[in-house]
Structure formats: structure tokens, C-alpha cells
Amino acid sequence: MMTSIHELLQKEAQAVLNIPITDAYEKAVELIVEQIHRKKGKLVTTGMGKAGQIAMNIATTFCSTGIPAVFLHPSEAQHGDLGILQENDLLLLISNSGKTREIVELTQLAHNLNPKLKYIVITGNADSPLARESDICLCTGHPDEVCALGMTPTTSTTVMTVIGDILVVETMKKTGFTIEEYSKRHHGGYLGERSRKLSK
């Protein structure tokens, strides 16, 4: 069993190392900084199923590091929640296949609301409809899932999370986000206490 677990860990680690690194990351970070930090829009993340959970996590992490962000459920968007979108907002879409029906429909509805709206997509399929229509595409490298059936989102969601972390950290560097600003957003728990001590 230990050997099996070690092999799974190796596969997950290798998938992270195999993420295609291009100048799209620099462009994505610059777009986030431009739209949210400079123009005072917000980052709106979205995804269905497991990808949606990753999108939600990315939004909350960005919020804690100085970039206002919110998760928009693609199905709820069709029932009025699309109204969250405002001028200078930026969409971050996550879809492993790049053709998730609800996400494709969301982009169409969003562009109908605001034709100038820009969006970044994180996907495992660089030739997908979402990838082709995006302003910036960040490809996961389409890793094989470690799931015994090869179906359950496992490795793919790990890679999506890592890509989200990269965007957050590089954006923090670009905006010069400080520990003092961090402490203002973290009032409770261990991180709140530690950040206040470090900001003194």
C-alpha cells in the first residue's frame, strides 16, 4: 500500500512539473493587475462541479491578498446572478474540457451583457471553444487523473489549484501587497494574529 501511495504522489507531483509554462502567465497577471488593481474592477471566477470548487477557492485567496474577487455559479448566472458583472470586471473561467456547456453559455451571456468583458481560461484543452475565445489561455497540460477509473477530477484539480496559486502570488508581487495590508484583511485565527505581529 505504501508503494501505491508513493506512486500516486509521484504522479501528482509530475503533473505539476509538466504544466506548460508560457508568457500567458505574465499576460494573465498583468490583465488582473490592470483590470482590478488599477481600474478598480473585480475578478469573477467560475466553474462547474469540482472545477467550481477550485474557482471558489481562487476567489477567496485573491480577496485575502488585495484583489477583490467573487465566485459566480454558472447555472445561477442564468437566473439573475449575471448582474454581478460590472465595467472593468474580469472573468476567470475553469473547465478541464474547455467545453463545459454551462461555462460556454456563461461566456455568451456575459458578452451579451458587456461585449468588452475580457476573460482568462484555465483548461486542459488548448483547442477547445473556451480556449479559442479567451483573451488568455492557461493550459494545465491535460494530466491523466490518478483516479483508479481515470474519471474523477483529481490530478486535474491539483494542477488547477497550483495555477491559481501562481496567479495569486505573482499578482501580489506586481501590486506590492504588504503584510500590513494582509493584516487588515485577516482579523481572526492564527493568520490574523501572526500578520498583526509581523506588521508592527
Short mmCIF file of C-alpha atoms in Angstrom, two decimals:
data_model
loop_
_atom_site.label_atom_id
_atom_site.label_comp_id
_atom_site.label_asym_id
_atom_site.label_seq_id
_atom_site.Cartn_x
_atom_site.Cartn_y
_atom_site.Cartn_z
CA MET A 1 0.00 0.00 0.00
CA MET A 2 2.83 2.42 0.84
CA THR A 3 4.30 1.85 -2.63
CA SER A 4 0.94 2.59 -4.22
CA ILE A 5 0.57 5.85 -2.27
CA HIS A 6 4.11 6.86 -3.18
CA GLU A 7 3.35 6.25 -6.87
CA LEU A 8 0.20 8.38 -6.66
CA LEU A 9 2.15 11.22 -5.05
CA GLN A 10 4.78 10.97 -7.77
CA LYS A 11 2.13 11.15 -10.49
CA GLU A 12 0.54 14.23 -8.93
CA ALA A 13 3.92 15.91 -8.49
CA GLN A 14 4.91 15.12 -12.07
CA ALA A 15 1.67 16.61 -13.36
CA VAL A 16 2.52 19.86 -11.62
CA LEU A 17 6.02 19.84 -13.10
CA ASN A 18 4.53 19.24 -16.55
CA ILE A 19 2.33 22.36 -16.52
CA PRO A 20 3.17 24.22 -19.75
CA ILE A 21 4.87 27.49 -18.82
CA THR A 22 4.40 30.26 -21.38
CA ASP A 23 4.23 34.05 -21.41
CA ALA A 24 0.47 33.65 -20.93
CA TYR A 25 1.08 33.73 -17.17
CA GLU A 26 2.74 37.13 -17.34
CA LYS A 27 -0.08 38.39 -19.56
CA ALA A 28 -2.74 36.99 -17.21
CA VAL A 29 -1.17 38.64 -14.16
CA GLU A 30 -0.84 41.96 -15.99
CA LEU A 31 -4.51 41.76 -17.04
CA ILE A 32 -5.58 41.08 -13.45
CA VAL A 33 -3.48 43.99 -12.19
CA GLU A 34 -4.79 46.31 -14.91
CA GLN A 35 -8.49 45.49 -14.55
CA ILE A 36 -8.75 45.08 -10.80
CA HIS A 37 -5.85 46.89 -9.14
CA ARG A 38 -5.70 49.89 -11.49
CA LYS A 39 -9.21 50.16 -12.94
CA LYS A 40 -10.93 49.00 -9.73
CA GLY A 41 -12.95 46.19 -11.26
CA LYS A 42 -13.20 42.75 -9.65
CA LEU A 43 -12.20 39.23 -10.57
CA VAL A 44 -15.16 36.94 -11.18
CA THR A 45 -14.26 33.26 -11.09
CA THR A 46 -16.47 30.42 -12.28
CA GLY A 47 -16.52 26.69 -12.93
CA MET A 48 -18.84 23.70 -12.68
CA GLY A 49 -18.51 20.79 -10.27
CA LYS A 50 -15.01 20.21 -8.89
CA ALA A 51 -13.64 23.00 -11.11
CA GLY A 52 -16.17 25.29 -9.48
CA GLN A 53 -14.78 24.44 -6.05
CA ILE A 54 -11.32 25.39 -7.28
CA ALA A 55 -12.69 28.63 -8.73
CA MET A 56 -14.29 29.46 -5.39
CA ASN A 57 -11.02 28.84 -3.56
CA ILE A 58 -9.10 31.04 -6.01
CA ALA A 59 -11.60 33.86 -5.48
CA THR A 60 -11.28 33.78 -1.68
CA THR A 61 -7.48 33.63 -1.89
CA PHE A 62 -7.39 36.66 -4.19
CA CYS A 63 -9.69 38.54 -1.80
CA SER A 64 -7.30 37.96 1.08
CA THR A 65 -4.38 39.31 -0.94
CA GLY A 66 -5.80 42.61 -2.11
CA ILE A 67 -7.68 41.64 -5.29
CA PRO A 68 -11.48 41.84 -4.88
CA ALA A 69 -12.93 38.61 -6.26
CA VAL A 70 -16.19 36.70 -6.20
CA PHE A 71 -17.34 33.26 -7.34
CA LEU A 72 -20.21 33.18 -9.83
CA HIS A 73 -22.04 29.89 -10.21
CA PRO A 74 -22.61 29.40 -13.96
CA SER A 75 -26.10 27.98 -13.54
CA GLU A 76 -27.22 30.68 -11.10
CA ALA A 77 -25.84 33.24 -13.56
CA GLN A 78 -28.69 32.32 -15.90
CA HIS A 79 -31.20 33.20 -13.19
CA GLY A 80 -30.13 36.75 -12.43
CA ASP A 81 -26.73 36.39 -10.79
CA LEU A 82 -25.10 37.53 -14.04
CA GLY A 83 -25.90 41.01 -12.74
CA ILE A 84 -22.79 40.79 -10.53
CA LEU A 85 -20.74 41.72 -13.61
CA GLN A 86 -19.76 45.36 -13.89
CA GLU A 87 -17.49 47.52 -16.01
CA ASN A 88 -13.77 46.62 -15.73
CA ASP A 89 -14.52 43.20 -14.21
CA LEU A 90 -12.51 40.23 -15.42
CA LEU A 91 -13.74 36.65 -15.78
CA LEU A 92 -11.58 33.69 -14.77
CA LEU A 93 -13.15 30.52 -16.17
CA ILE A 94 -12.10 27.00 -15.20
CA SER A 95 -13.05 23.99 -17.32
CA ASN A 96 -10.92 20.89 -17.77
CA SER A 97 -12.56 20.03 -21.10
CA GLY A 98 -12.83 23.63 -22.22
CA LYS A 99 -16.33 22.94 -23.47
CA THR A 100 -18.45 22.66 -20.32
CA ARG A 101 -21.91 23.69 -21.53
CA GLU A 102 -22.74 25.94 -18.60
CA ILE A 103 -19.42 27.80 -18.89
CA VAL A 104 -19.71 28.25 -22.66
CA GLU A 105 -23.22 29.63 -22.18
CA LEU A 106 -21.99 31.92 -19.42
CA THR A 107 -19.38 33.49 -21.70
CA GLN A 108 -22.04 34.13 -24.34
CA LEU A 109 -24.39 35.72 -21.82
CA ALA A 110 -21.57 37.76 -20.27
CA HIS A 111 -20.51 39.14 -23.64
CA ASN A 112 -24.11 39.95 -24.45
CA LEU A 113 -24.20 41.98 -21.24
CA ASN A 114 -20.77 43.55 -21.82
CA PRO A 115 -19.10 42.94 -25.22
CA LYS A 116 -15.81 44.38 -23.90
CA LEU A 117 -15.57 41.93 -21.00
CA LYS A 118 -12.24 40.08 -21.02
CA TYR A 119 -11.63 36.60 -19.71
CA ILE A 120 -8.91 34.18 -18.78
CA VAL A 121 -9.49 30.43 -19.03
CA ILE A 122 -7.74 27.60 -17.21
CA THR A 123 -8.26 24.39 -19.18
CA GLY A 124 -6.77 21.06 -20.13
CA ASN A 125 -7.80 21.53 -23.75
CA ALA A 126 -5.99 24.33 -25.59
CA ASP A 127 -8.04 23.68 -28.74
CA SER A 128 -11.41 23.95 -27.01
CA PRO A 129 -14.11 26.56 -27.66
CA LEU A 130 -13.35 28.33 -24.39
CA ALA A 131 -9.61 28.40 -25.08
CA ARG A 132 -10.09 29.79 -28.58
CA GLU A 133 -12.44 32.55 -27.45
CA SER A 134 -10.47 33.57 -24.36
CA ASP A 135 -8.21 36.59 -24.14
CA ILE A 136 -5.65 34.45 -22.33
CA CYS A 137 -5.50 30.65 -22.03
CA LEU A 138 -3.57 28.88 -19.29
CA CYS A 139 -3.29 25.19 -20.16
CA THR A 140 -2.96 22.55 -17.46
CA GLY A 141 -1.18 20.11 -19.78
CA HIS A 142 -4.22 17.81 -19.55
CA PRO A 143 -2.73 15.39 -16.98
CA ASP A 144 -4.16 11.89 -16.56
CA GLU A 145 -6.30 11.57 -13.45
CA VAL A 146 -4.84 9.37 -10.70
CA CYS A 147 -8.38 8.11 -10.03
CA ALA A 148 -8.49 4.32 -10.42
CA LEU A 149 -11.20 4.79 -13.07
CA GLY A 150 -9.37 7.64 -14.76
CA MET A 151 -12.53 9.72 -14.40
CA THR A 152 -12.77 11.56 -11.07
CA PRO A 153 -11.18 15.04 -11.13
CA THR A 154 -8.06 14.52 -9.03
CA THR A 155 -4.80 15.38 -10.76
CA SER A 156 -6.53 17.95 -12.95
CA THR A 157 -7.89 19.84 -9.93
CA THR A 158 -4.48 19.71 -8.25
CA VAL A 159 -2.95 21.39 -11.29
CA MET A 160 -5.77 23.96 -11.46
CA THR A 161 -5.13 24.85 -7.83
CA VAL A 162 -1.41 25.29 -8.48
CA ILE A 163 -2.10 27.57 -11.45
CA GLY A 164 -4.44 29.64 -9.27
CA ASP A 165 -1.73 29.92 -6.60
CA ILE A 166 0.78 31.10 -9.20
CA LEU A 167 -1.60 33.83 -10.35
CA VAL A 168 -2.21 34.98 -6.78
CA VAL A 169 1.47 35.09 -5.79
CA GLU A 170 2.64 36.82 -8.97
CA THR A 171 -0.17 39.37 -8.66
CA MET A 172 0.86 40.08 -5.07
CA LYS A 173 4.38 40.81 -6.30
CA LYS A 174 3.13 43.12 -9.05
CA THR A 175 0.87 45.13 -6.73
CA GLY A 176 3.44 45.29 -3.92
CA PHE A 177 0.96 43.80 -1.45
CA THR A 178 2.34 44.17 2.08
CA ILE A 179 1.98 42.34 5.37
CA GLU A 180 0.28 45.48 6.73
CA GLU A 181 -2.40 45.21 4.05
CA TYR A 182 -2.66 41.47 4.67
CA SER A 183 -3.31 42.02 8.37
CA LYS A 184 -6.19 44.40 7.60
CA ARG A 185 -7.94 41.57 5.78
CA HIS A 186 -7.22 38.87 8.38
CA HIS A 187 -8.73 39.67 11.76
CA GLY A 188 -9.35 36.20 13.13
CA GLY A 189 -7.46 32.99 13.73
CA TYR A 190 -3.77 32.21 13.64
CA LEU A 191 -3.10 34.13 10.42
CA GLY A 192 -4.77 37.24 11.82
CA GLU A 193 -2.71 37.17 14.98
CA ARG A 194 0.55 36.41 13.19
CA SER A 195 0.07 39.02 10.47
CA ARG A 196 -0.65 41.74 13.06
CA LYS A 197 2.55 40.89 14.92
CA LEU A 198 4.58 40.95 11.71
CA SER A 199 3.07 44.27 10.60
CA LYS A 200 4.19 46.13 13.74
#
